């Protein structure tokens, strides 16, 4: 006797707290999709946003009303109609005149502080050289620097602060767990910067911050999966699929500093030879440039400058580095197979021949998937601010407006 002939009773209704959680997730997802659609396509008619997001026109109108009330979007001028026939749709666009986020990027020799508008554009930027790397002092200087930038931008309201750093950064706790080059360990960055600015603070690793910047404002818009390879003094990577950045336990994903690079000769602090970070760091580039008489410098842009001035040794050093970066990119492509690989490296960002050398090393059809950073002159400022902008675009109605 088959038991399935009697209709099974309806499943019990989910408890109220589960329904509320599901509803709140759905609201957040809808709000995020609508605001990002306005960011990418604005000025854009609400009906177009409804079509692009698959949400109902009524729902889009409702969310747009709330965004407008918060000052995140505004009505854009009506498009001109050649014949004046039919009622045109009043488009909406981001209101990029009111709000900013603060961005802090802590690098080895200096901190970059910046203000970014809602389009991820740098409104103001300042570089603060470290006076020692004691964390309390570095972060106090950063907060003070942000305060000075805000004082110089009257009429702009800060929504929050994003802090990006290399090394091992735990986003959930807002902590730099370990940054060997700075000598930082378990530094409670969110608390320290929050206490000094009075603003909500978000903290993330800079490779992940830049992957989000590329997704929201750069070349990786629309890519289903994107890998960001950051090659500075720190070398690390971040990977996102369908807008979700991979974190791993305590945000440890992306640590590639000690991957071995075939053909590498540079001794590493870990005791081995040819680790990615030792081989590719800007310190190594500058040391080689000094040893070969290119420039007496610790600034990789001086090597790029010498190459632009026609110094063949500088060109060779940059091309060699670009090929090694290509080898690293090929390795990561093999493992993760992303649609797009974004590389942040000074030579590749500024020189066509370096990009070509990198792509040649990657080889085949995959080479075209590798693109240089969308932010060649502002990567550090954009990295910091994007940590906060990513939070805003993920949950536009969950971000309280700035201090009143
Ligand atoms: Zn190593």
PDB file of C-alpha atoms in Angstrom, residues 265-377:
ATOM      1  CA  UNK A 265      66.315  33.966  -5.946  1.00  0.00           C
ATOM      2  CA  UNK A 266      65.405  36.330  -3.121  1.00  0.00           C
ATOM      3  CA  UNK A 267      65.896  35.063   0.453  1.00  0.00           C
ATOM      4  CA  UNK A 268      62.737  35.450   2.561  1.00  0.00           C
ATOM      5  CA  UNK A 269      62.327  36.183   6.261  1.00  0.00           C
ATOM      6  CA  UNK A 270      60.699  32.756   6.626  1.00  0.00           C
ATOM      7  CA  UNK A 271      64.014  31.080   5.844  1.00  0.00           C
ATOM      8  CA  UNK A 272      63.205  29.919   2.320  1.00  0.00           C
ATOM      9  CA  UNK A 273      64.145  31.399  -1.032  1.00  0.00           C
ATOM     10  CA  UNK A 274      61.941  32.805  -3.782  1.00  0.00           C
ATOM     11  CA  UNK A 275      58.740  33.385  -1.804  1.00  0.00           C
ATOM     12  CA  UNK A 276      56.275  35.563  -3.741  1.00  0.00           C
ATOM     13  CA  UNK A 277      56.452  38.492  -1.350  1.00  0.00           C
ATOM     14  CA  UNK A 278      60.229  38.519  -0.940  1.00  0.00           C
ATOM     15  CA  UNK A 279      60.685  38.296  -4.689  1.00  0.00           C
ATOM     16  CA  UNK A 280      58.070  40.860  -5.732  1.00  0.00           C
ATOM     17  CA  UNK A 281      58.053  43.412  -2.925  1.00  0.00           C
ATOM     18  CA  UNK A 282      58.739  47.053  -3.730  1.00  0.00           C
ATOM     19  CA  UNK A 283      61.631  46.934  -1.300  1.00  0.00           C
ATOM     20  CA  UNK A 284      63.284  44.285  -3.460  1.00  0.00           C
ATOM     21  CA  UNK A 285      62.651  46.316  -6.637  1.00  0.00           C
ATOM     22  CA  UNK A 286      64.110  49.453  -5.065  1.00  0.00           C
ATOM     23  CA  UNK A 287      67.096  47.604  -3.651  1.00  0.00           C
ATOM     24  CA  UNK A 288      67.868  46.193  -7.092  1.00  0.00           C
ATOM     25  CA  UNK A 289      67.411  49.655  -8.600  1.00  0.00           C
ATOM     26  CA  UNK A 290      69.893  51.084  -6.097  1.00  0.00           C
ATOM     27  CA  UNK A 291      72.355  48.250  -6.654  1.00  0.00           C
ATOM     28  CA  UNK A 292      72.268  48.807 -10.416  1.00  0.00           C
ATOM     29  CA  UNK A 293      72.594  52.568 -10.122  1.00  0.00           C
ATOM     30  CA  UNK A 294      69.119  53.455 -11.424  1.00  0.00           C
ATOM     31  CA  UNK A 295      68.143  55.669  -8.516  1.00  0.00           C
ATOM     32  CA  UNK A 296      69.003  56.020  -4.854  1.00  0.00           C
ATOM     33  CA  UNK A 297      65.440  55.478  -3.774  1.00  0.00           C
ATOM     34  CA  UNK A 298      62.981  53.539  -1.660  1.00  0.00           C
ATOM     35  CA  UNK A 299      60.059  54.726  -3.801  1.00  0.00           C
ATOM     36  CA  UNK A 300      59.107  52.414  -6.699  1.00  0.00           C
ATOM     37  CA  UNK A 301      57.582  55.371  -8.590  1.00  0.00           C
ATOM     38  CA  UNK A 302      61.130  56.711  -8.973  1.00  0.00           C
ATOM     39  CA  UNK A 303      62.018  53.519 -10.855  1.00  0.00           C
ATOM     40  CA  UNK A 304      58.929  53.995 -13.045  1.00  0.00           C
ATOM     41  CA  UNK A 305      60.037  57.616 -13.560  1.00  0.00           C
ATOM     42  CA  UNK A 306      63.558  56.552 -14.567  1.00  0.00           C
ATOM     43  CA  UNK A 307      62.090  54.054 -17.044  1.00  0.00           C
ATOM     44  CA  UNK A 308      59.847  56.773 -18.497  1.00  0.00           C
ATOM     45  CA  UNK A 309      62.988  58.888 -18.874  1.00  0.00           C
ATOM     46  CA  UNK A 310      64.547  56.144 -21.003  1.00  0.00           C
ATOM     47  CA  UNK A 311      66.798  54.359 -18.479  1.00  0.00           C
ATOM     48  CA  UNK A 312      67.136  50.846 -19.984  1.00  0.00           C
ATOM     49  CA  UNK A 313      68.102  49.247 -16.649  1.00  0.00           C
ATOM     50  CA  UNK A 314      64.956  50.611 -14.998  1.00  0.00           C
ATOM     51  CA  UNK A 315      62.899  49.275 -17.911  1.00  0.00           C
ATOM     52  CA  UNK A 316      64.554  45.846 -17.560  1.00  0.00           C
ATOM     53  CA  UNK A 317      63.925  45.705 -13.793  1.00  0.00           C
ATOM     54  CA  UNK A 318      60.260  46.577 -14.289  1.00  0.00           C
ATOM     55  CA  UNK A 319      59.836  44.059 -17.115  1.00  0.00           C
ATOM     56  CA  UNK A 320      61.459  41.311 -15.025  1.00  0.00           C
ATOM     57  CA  UNK A 321      59.127  42.094 -12.169  1.00  0.00           C
ATOM     58  CA  UNK A 322      56.096  42.156 -14.487  1.00  0.00           C
ATOM     59  CA  UNK A 323      57.008  38.672 -15.779  1.00  0.00           C
ATOM     60  CA  UNK A 324      57.256  37.329 -12.234  1.00  0.00           C
ATOM     61  CA  UNK A 325      53.888  38.917 -11.436  1.00  0.00           C
ATOM     62  CA  UNK A 326      52.578  37.161 -14.559  1.00  0.00           C
ATOM     63  CA  UNK A 327      53.880  33.858 -13.252  1.00  0.00           C
ATOM     64  CA  UNK A 328      52.083  34.463  -9.952  1.00  0.00           C
ATOM     65  CA  UNK A 329      48.876  35.414 -11.809  1.00  0.00           C
ATOM     66  CA  UNK A 330      49.105  32.238 -13.917  1.00  0.00           C
ATOM     67  CA  UNK A 331      49.483  30.151 -10.777  1.00  0.00           C
ATOM     68  CA  UNK A 332      46.369  31.717  -9.245  1.00  0.00           C
ATOM     69  CA  UNK A 333      44.436  31.405 -12.533  1.00  0.00           C
ATOM     70  CA  UNK A 334      45.200  27.680 -12.514  1.00  0.00           C
ATOM     71  CA  UNK A 335      43.797  27.293  -9.029  1.00  0.00           C
ATOM     72  CA  UNK A 336      40.758  29.599  -9.117  1.00  0.00           C
ATOM     73  CA  UNK A 337      39.916  30.174 -12.810  1.00  0.00           C
ATOM     74  CA  UNK A 338      38.312  33.614 -12.349  1.00  0.00           C
ATOM     75  CA  UNK A 339      36.691  35.643 -15.182  1.00  0.00           C
ATOM     76  CA  UNK A 340      38.889  38.620 -14.426  1.00  0.00           C
ATOM     77  CA  UNK A 341      42.254  39.074 -12.735  1.00  0.00           C
ATOM     78  CA  UNK A 342      43.008  42.614 -11.616  1.00  0.00           C
ATOM     79  CA  UNK A 343      46.655  43.340 -10.906  1.00  0.00           C
ATOM     80  CA  UNK A 344      47.811  46.255  -8.802  1.00  0.00           C
ATOM     81  CA  UNK A 345      51.539  46.729  -9.459  1.00  0.00           C
ATOM     82  CA  UNK A 346      53.300  50.000 -10.297  1.00  0.00           C
ATOM     83  CA  UNK A 347      54.964  48.922 -13.540  1.00  0.00           C
ATOM     84  CA  UNK A 348      51.875  47.211 -14.940  1.00  0.00           C
ATOM     85  CA  UNK A 349      49.697  50.154 -13.895  1.00  0.00           C
ATOM     86  CA  UNK A 350      51.852  52.700 -15.734  1.00  0.00           C
ATOM     87  CA  UNK A 351      53.531  50.915 -18.657  1.00  0.00           C
ATOM     88  CA  UNK A 352      52.051  49.100 -21.650  1.00  0.00           C
ATOM     89  CA  UNK A 353      55.219  47.010 -22.102  1.00  0.00           C
ATOM     90  CA  UNK A 354      54.962  45.753 -18.520  1.00  0.00           C
ATOM     91  CA  UNK A 355      51.323  44.767 -19.016  1.00  0.00           C
ATOM     92  CA  UNK A 356      52.295  43.020 -22.267  1.00  0.00           C
ATOM     93  CA  UNK A 357      55.144  41.145 -20.521  1.00  0.00           C
ATOM     94  CA  UNK A 358      52.781  40.058 -17.756  1.00  0.00           C
ATOM     95  CA  UNK A 359      50.182  38.845 -20.262  1.00  0.00           C
ATOM     96  CA  UNK A 360      52.813  36.996 -22.267  1.00  0.00           C
ATOM     97  CA  UNK A 361      53.859  35.130 -19.134  1.00  0.00           C
ATOM     98  CA  UNK A 362      50.221  34.213 -18.396  1.00  0.00           C
ATOM     99  CA  UNK A 363      49.892  33.051 -21.990  1.00  0.00           C
ATOM    100  CA  UNK A 364      47.035  31.873 -24.209  1.00  0.00           C
ATOM    101  CA  UNK A 365      43.480  33.100 -24.154  1.00  0.00           C
ATOM    102  CA  UNK A 366      43.659  33.644 -20.418  1.00  0.00           C
ATOM    103  CA  UNK A 367      46.022  36.571 -20.897  1.00  0.00           C
ATOM    104  CA  UNK A 368      43.143  38.842 -21.912  1.00  0.00           C
ATOM    105  CA  UNK A 369      41.463  38.176 -18.567  1.00  0.00           C
ATOM    106  CA  UNK A 370      44.288  40.000 -16.804  1.00  0.00           C
ATOM    107  CA  UNK A 371      43.782  43.757 -16.459  1.00  0.00           C
ATOM    108  CA  UNK A 372      45.653  46.475 -14.586  1.00  0.00           C
ATOM    109  CA  UNK A 373      44.123  48.243 -11.605  1.00  0.00           C
ATOM    110  CA  UNK A 374      41.338  50.731 -12.385  1.00  0.00           C
ATOM    111  CA  UNK A 375      42.929  53.097  -9.849  1.00  0.00           C
ATOM    112  CA  UNK A 376      46.577  53.539 -10.920  1.00  0.00           C
ATOM    113  CA  UNK A 377      47.093  56.807  -9.087  1.00  0.00           C
TER     114      UNK A 377
END
